Coordinates of C-alpha atoms in Angstrom, one line a residue:
X1 CA 0.0 0.0 0.0
X2 CA 2.9 2.4 0.7
X3 CA 4.1 2.2 -2.8
X4 CA 0.6 2.9 -4.1
X5 CA 0.6 6.0 -1.8
X6 CA 3.8 7.2 -3.3
X7 CA 2.3 6.8 -6.8
X8 CA -0.9 8.7 -5.7
X9 CA 1.2 11.4 -4.1
X10 CA 3.1 11.8 -7.3
X11 CA -0.2 12.0 -9.3
X12 CA -1.5 14.5 -6.8
X13 CA 1.7 16.7 -7.2
X14 CA 1.2 16.6 -11.0
X15 CA -2.4 17.5 -10.7
X16 CA -1.5 20.5 -8.5
X17 CA 1.1 21.5 -11.1
X18 CA -1.6 21.3 -13.8
X19 CA -4.0 23.3 -11.7
X20 CA -1.3 26.0 -11.3
X21 CA -1.0 26.2 -15.1
X22 CA -4.8 26.4 -15.5
X23 CA -5.0 29.1 -12.8
X24 CA -2.3 31.1 -14.7
X25 CA -4.4 30.8 -17.8
X26 CA -7.5 31.9 -16.0
X27 CA -5.5 34.9 -14.6
X28 CA -4.4 35.8 -18.1
X29 CA -7.9 35.6 -19.5
X30 CA -9.2 37.7 -16.6
X31 CA -6.6 40.3 -17.3
X32 CA -7.6 40.3 -20.9
X33 CA -11.3 40.9 -19.8
X34 CA -10.0 43.8 -17.8
X35 CA -8.3 45.3 -20.9
X36 CA -11.5 44.9 -22.9
X37 CA -13.6 46.5 -20.2
X38 CA -11.2 49.4 -19.9
X39 CA -11.4 50.3 -23.6
X40 CA -13.5 53.3 -24.6
X41 CA -15.7 51.1 -26.8
X42 CA -16.0 47.6 -25.4
X43 CA -15.6 44.8 -27.9
X44 CA -18.5 42.6 -27.0
X45 CA -17.4 39.7 -29.2
X46 CA -13.9 39.7 -27.7
X47 CA -15.4 39.8 -24.2
X48 CA -17.7 36.9 -25.1
X49 CA -14.7 34.9 -26.4
X50 CA -12.9 35.4 -23.1
X51 CA -16.0 34.2 -21.2
X52 CA -16.0 31.0 -23.4
X53 CA -12.3 30.4 -22.7
X54 CA -12.7 31.0 -19.0
X55 CA -15.6 28.6 -18.9
X56 CA -13.5 25.9 -20.5
X57 CA -10.7 26.6 -18.0
X58 CA -13.0 26.5 -15.0
X59 CA -14.4 23.2 -16.2
X60 CA -10.9 21.8 -16.5
X61 CA -10.1 23.1 -13.0
X62 CA -13.2 21.4 -11.5
X63 CA -12.1 18.1 -13.2
X64 CA -8.7 18.5 -11.6
X65 CA -10.2 19.3 -8.2
X66 CA -12.4 16.3 -8.3
X67 CA -9.5 14.0 -9.3
X68 CA -7.3 15.4 -6.6
X69 CA -10.1 15.1 -4.0
X70 CA -10.6 11.5 -5.0
X71 CA -7.0 10.6 -4.7
X72 CA -6.7 12.4 -1.4
X73 CA -9.6 10.3 0.0
X74 CA -7.7 7.2 -0.9
X75 CA -4.4 8.1 0.6
X76 CA -5.6 10.1 3.6
X77 CA -5.8 7.2 6.0
X78 CA -2.3 6.1 5.2
X79 CA -1.0 9.6 5.5
X80 CA -2.6 10.0 8.9
X81 CA -1.2 6.8 10.1
X82 CA 2.3 7.4 8.8
X83 CA 2.8 11.1 9.1
X84 CA 6.6 11.1 9.4
X85 CA 7.2 8.7 6.5
X86 CA 5.4 11.0 4.0
X87 CA 6.1 14.3 5.6
X88 CA 8.3 15.7 2.8
X89 CA 5.7 14.9 0.1
X90 CA 2.9 16.3 2.2
X91 CA 4.8 19.5 2.9
X92 CA 5.5 19.9 -0.8
X93 CA 1.8 19.4 -1.6
X94 CA 0.9 22.0 1.0
X95 CA 3.3 24.5 -0.4
X96 CA 1.9 24.0 -3.9
X97 CA -1.6 24.4 -2.5
X98 CA -0.5 27.7 -0.9
X99 CA 0.7 28.9 -4.3
X100 CA -2.6 28.0 -5.8
X101 CA -4.4 30.0 -3.1
X102 CA -2.3 33.0 -4.0
X103 CA -3.4 32.7 -7.6
X104 CA -7.0 32.3 -6.6
X105 CA -6.9 35.5 -4.4
X106 CA -5.4 37.5 -7.3
X107 CA -8.1 36.2 -9.7
X108 CA -10.9 36.9 -7.2
X109 CA -9.6 40.5 -6.7
X110 CA -9.5 41.1 -10.5
X111 CA -12.9 39.4 -11.0
X112 CA -14.4 41.8 -8.5
X113 CA -13.0 44.9 -10.3
X114 CA -14.2 43.5 -13.6
X115 CA -17.6 42.8 -12.2
X116 CA -17.9 46.5 -11.2
X117 CA -16.6 47.6 -14.6
X118 CA -19.0 45.3 -16.4
X119 CA -22.0 46.5 -14.3
X120 CA -21.1 50.1 -15.3
X121 CA -20.9 49.0 -19.0
X122 CA -24.3 47.4 -18.8
X123 CA -25.9 50.3 -17.1
X124 CA -24.4 52.7 -19.8
X125 CA -25.8 50.4 -22.5
X126 CA -29.2 50.3 -20.9
X127 CA -29.2 54.1 -20.7
X128 CA -28.3 54.3 -24.4
X129 CA -31.1 51.9 -25.3
X130 CA -33.6 53.9 -23.2
X131 CA -32.5 57.1 -24.8
X132 CA -32.7 55.6 -28.3
X133 CA -36.2 54.3 -27.6
X134 CA -37.3 57.7 -26.3
X135 CA -35.9 59.6 -29.3
X136 CA -37.3 57.0 -31.7
X137 CA -40.7 57.3 -30.1
X138 CA -40.5 61.0 -30.2
X139 CA -39.5 61.0 -33.9
X140 CA -42.2 58.6 -34.8
X141 CA -44.8 60.7 -32.9
X142 CA -43.5 63.9 -34.7
X143 CA -43.7 62.3 -38.2
X144 CA -47.1 60.9 -37.5
X145 CA -48.4 64.3 -36.3
X146 CA -46.9 66.0 -39.4
X147 CA -48.6 63.4 -41.6
X148 CA -51.9 64.0 -39.9
X149 CA -51.5 67.8 -40.1
X150 CA -50.7 67.6 -43.8
X151 CA -54.0 65.9 -44.5
X152 CA -55.9 68.4 -42.3
X153 CA -54.1 71.3 -44.0
X154 CA -55.1 70.1 -47.5
X155 CA -58.7 69.8 -46.4
X156 CA -58.6 73.2 -44.9
X157 CA -57.4 74.9 -48.1
X158 CA -59.8 73.0 -50.2
X159 CA -62.7 74.2 -48.1
X160 CA -61.5 77.8 -48.2
X161 CA -61.3 77.8 -52.0
X162 CA -65.0 76.8 -52.5

């Protein structure tokens, strides 16, 4: 069983390394979202593309988390029973997990800022749409009134000429 635990710990270490790469990619995509949201005119297609990329990365992250958790459940009893024997491996895993936590904190802070910027963007677009609807309604009303006045005006002059 101890040799199996060593193999599992190695797989867990590889999993954490891959999680770090995925988190780096998520951070890069989140920074790209920030750049898009900071532009004067937001490129909605580019922003949508980043959302799709991030969705795939998050899905991969969840798969890695599930695999890691599954392995941990298998080795946990042995690690608890033989703490000293596997202490270096466990410390390495803990250090990697701390590094992952640092990435997560950076991503969360950036996500929070992006959320605020996105809310501002959406509010501005809603305001533009509302103003467009109001001006469109006003223009339609004006043209309709002018069309109706034209017919009344023609009738008025016809009656006066008789």
